[in-house]
Coordinates of C-alpha atoms in Angstrom, one line a residue:
X293 CA -18.2 63.5 68.9
X294 CA -15.0 62.9 66.9
X295 CA -13.5 65.7 64.9
X296 CA -11.9 64.9 61.5
X297 CA -9.1 66.7 59.7
X298 CA -11.5 68.8 57.6
X299 CA -13.2 70.3 60.6
X300 CA -9.8 71.2 62.2
X301 CA -8.6 72.9 59.1
X302 CA -11.8 74.8 58.7
X303 CA -11.7 75.9 62.3
X304 CA -8.1 77.1 61.9
X305 CA -9.0 79.1 58.8
X306 CA -12.0 80.7 60.5
X307 CA -9.9 81.7 63.6
X308 CA -7.2 83.1 61.3
X309 CA -9.7 85.1 59.2
X310 CA -11.4 86.5 62.3
X311 CA -8.0 87.5 63.8
X312 CA -7.0 89.3 60.6
X313 CA -10.2 91.2 60.4
X314 CA -9.9 92.3 64.1
X315 CA -6.3 93.3 63.4
X316 CA -7.3 95.4 60.4
X317 CA -10.1 97.1 62.3
X318 CA -7.7 97.9 65.2
X319 CA -5.0 99.1 62.9
X320 CA -7.4 101.5 61.1
X321 CA -8.3 103.1 64.4
X322 CA -4.7 104.1 65.2
X323 CA -3.6 107.8 64.9
X324 CA -0.8 107.8 62.4
X325 CA 0.6 111.3 62.3
X326 CA 4.0 112.1 60.8
X327 CA 6.6 113.3 63.3
X328 CA 6.9 116.6 61.4
X329 CA 4.9 118.0 58.5
X330 CA 7.9 118.6 56.3
X331 CA 9.6 115.2 56.9
X332 CA 11.6 115.1 53.7
X333 CA 13.0 118.6 54.1
X334 CA 14.0 117.7 57.6
X335 CA 15.8 114.6 56.4
X336 CA 17.8 116.6 53.8
X337 CA 18.9 119.1 56.3
X338 CA 19.9 116.6 59.0
X339 CA 23.6 117.0 58.2
X340 CA 23.4 120.6 59.3
X341 CA 22.1 119.4 62.7
X342 CA 25.0 116.9 63.0
X343 CA 27.5 119.7 62.2
X344 CA 25.8 122.1 64.7
X345 CA 25.9 119.4 67.4
X346 CA 29.7 118.9 66.7
X347 CA 30.2 122.7 66.9
X348 CA 28.5 122.7 70.3
X349 CA 31.0 120.2 71.6
X350 CA 34.1 121.6 70.0
X351 CA 33.6 125.3 70.6
X352 CA 32.5 124.9 74.2
X353 CA 29.1 126.5 73.5
X354 CA 27.4 124.3 76.0
X355 CA 23.8 125.0 76.8
X356 CA 22.4 123.3 79.9
X357 CA 18.7 122.5 80.1
X358 CA 17.2 121.4 83.4
X359 CA 13.6 120.8 84.5
X360 CA 12.9 121.9 88.1
X361 CA 9.8 120.1 89.0
X362 CA 9.1 121.8 92.4
X363 CA 9.2 125.2 90.8
X364 CA 7.5 124.0 87.5
X365 CA 10.1 125.7 85.3
X366 CA 12.7 124.8 82.7
X367 CA 16.1 126.5 83.4
X368 CA 18.4 127.1 80.5
X369 CA 22.0 128.1 81.2
X370 CA 24.8 129.0 78.7
X371 CA 28.1 128.0 80.1
X372 CA 30.1 130.8 78.5
X373 CA 28.1 133.9 79.6
X374 CA 30.3 136.4 77.7
X375 CA 29.0 135.4 74.2
X376 CA 26.0 136.9 72.4
X377 CA 23.5 134.2 71.5
X378 CA 20.5 134.2 69.3
X379 CA 18.3 131.1 68.8
X380 CA 15.1 129.1 69.2
X381 CA 13.8 126.3 71.3
X382 CA 11.3 123.9 69.8
X383 CA 9.0 122.0 72.3
X384 CA 8.0 118.8 70.7
X385 CA 5.4 116.4 72.3
X386 CA 5.8 113.0 70.6
X387 CA 2.3 111.8 71.3
X388 CA 0.3 115.0 70.5
X389 CA 1.6 117.1 67.6
X390 CA -1.0 119.9 68.4
X391 CA 0.9 120.7 71.6
X392 CA 4.2 121.5 69.7
X393 CA 5.4 125.1 69.8
X394 CA 8.6 127.2 69.4
X395 CA 10.0 129.9 71.6
X396 CA 12.9 132.4 71.1
X397 CA 16.0 131.9 73.1
X398 CA 16.2 135.1 75.3
X399 CA 19.1 134.7 77.7
X400 CA 19.7 137.4 80.3
X401 CA 23.0 139.0 81.1
X402 CA 24.0 136.0 83.3
X403 CA 23.3 133.6 80.4
X404 CA 20.1 132.2 81.9
X405 CA 16.5 131.8 80.8
X406 CA 13.5 130.4 82.8
X407 CA 10.5 129.0 81.0
X408 CA 7.3 128.2 83.0
X409 CA 5.9 124.8 82.4
X410 CA 2.4 125.6 83.9
X411 CA 0.9 125.7 80.4
X412 CA 2.6 122.5 79.2
X413 CA 0.8 119.2 79.1
X414 CA 2.1 116.5 81.4
X415 CA 4.3 113.7 79.9
X416 CA 7.3 113.4 77.7
X417 CA 8.7 116.4 75.8
X418 CA 11.6 116.7 73.4
X419 CA 13.4 120.1 73.5
X420 CA 15.4 121.0 70.4
X421 CA 17.6 124.0 70.8
X422 CA 19.3 125.7 67.9
X423 CA 21.3 128.8 68.5
X424 CA 24.0 130.8 67.0
X425 CA 27.2 132.1 68.7
X426 CA 28.6 134.7 66.4
X427 CA 28.6 132.8 63.1
X428 CA 28.8 129.3 64.6
X429 CA 25.6 127.2 64.5
X430 CA 25.0 125.1 67.6
X431 CA 22.3 122.5 68.3
X432 CA 21.2 120.4 71.3
X433 CA 18.3 118.0 71.9
X434 CA 17.1 116.9 75.4
X435 CA 14.2 114.9 76.7
X436 CA 12.3 116.0 79.7
X437 CA 9.3 114.6 81.6
X438 CA 6.7 117.1 82.9
X439 CA 4.9 115.9 86.0

């Protein structure tokens, strides 16, 4: 049987229409959560994060964050132990917003804090630390992978 131009064009349109319908169905099944609930407020305040990150580098208020997989803990160390620090750590799970939570920064006299990861879901996490040394705002973000 010999195909003519009309049959080829019709077949092309049918394949295209079916692929568009499949694409629309698949796209409607995707979970499309916003990264944060107050997205626009976060965008407006982004300059304060940039300034706080710059303050961290300039003032020497370095905060080291390390995941110790064999002990299943996150260790947080402040380089300059003499300073009084107040702050907060935000645990952000990019693929599951319901796992996000915040914890106060409670450094001991040696400038250290240990956080257990036993209750955390496995996978990628973004840690967002904001703290204040005196009147200076500081900020650091770090990605960790819980196994």
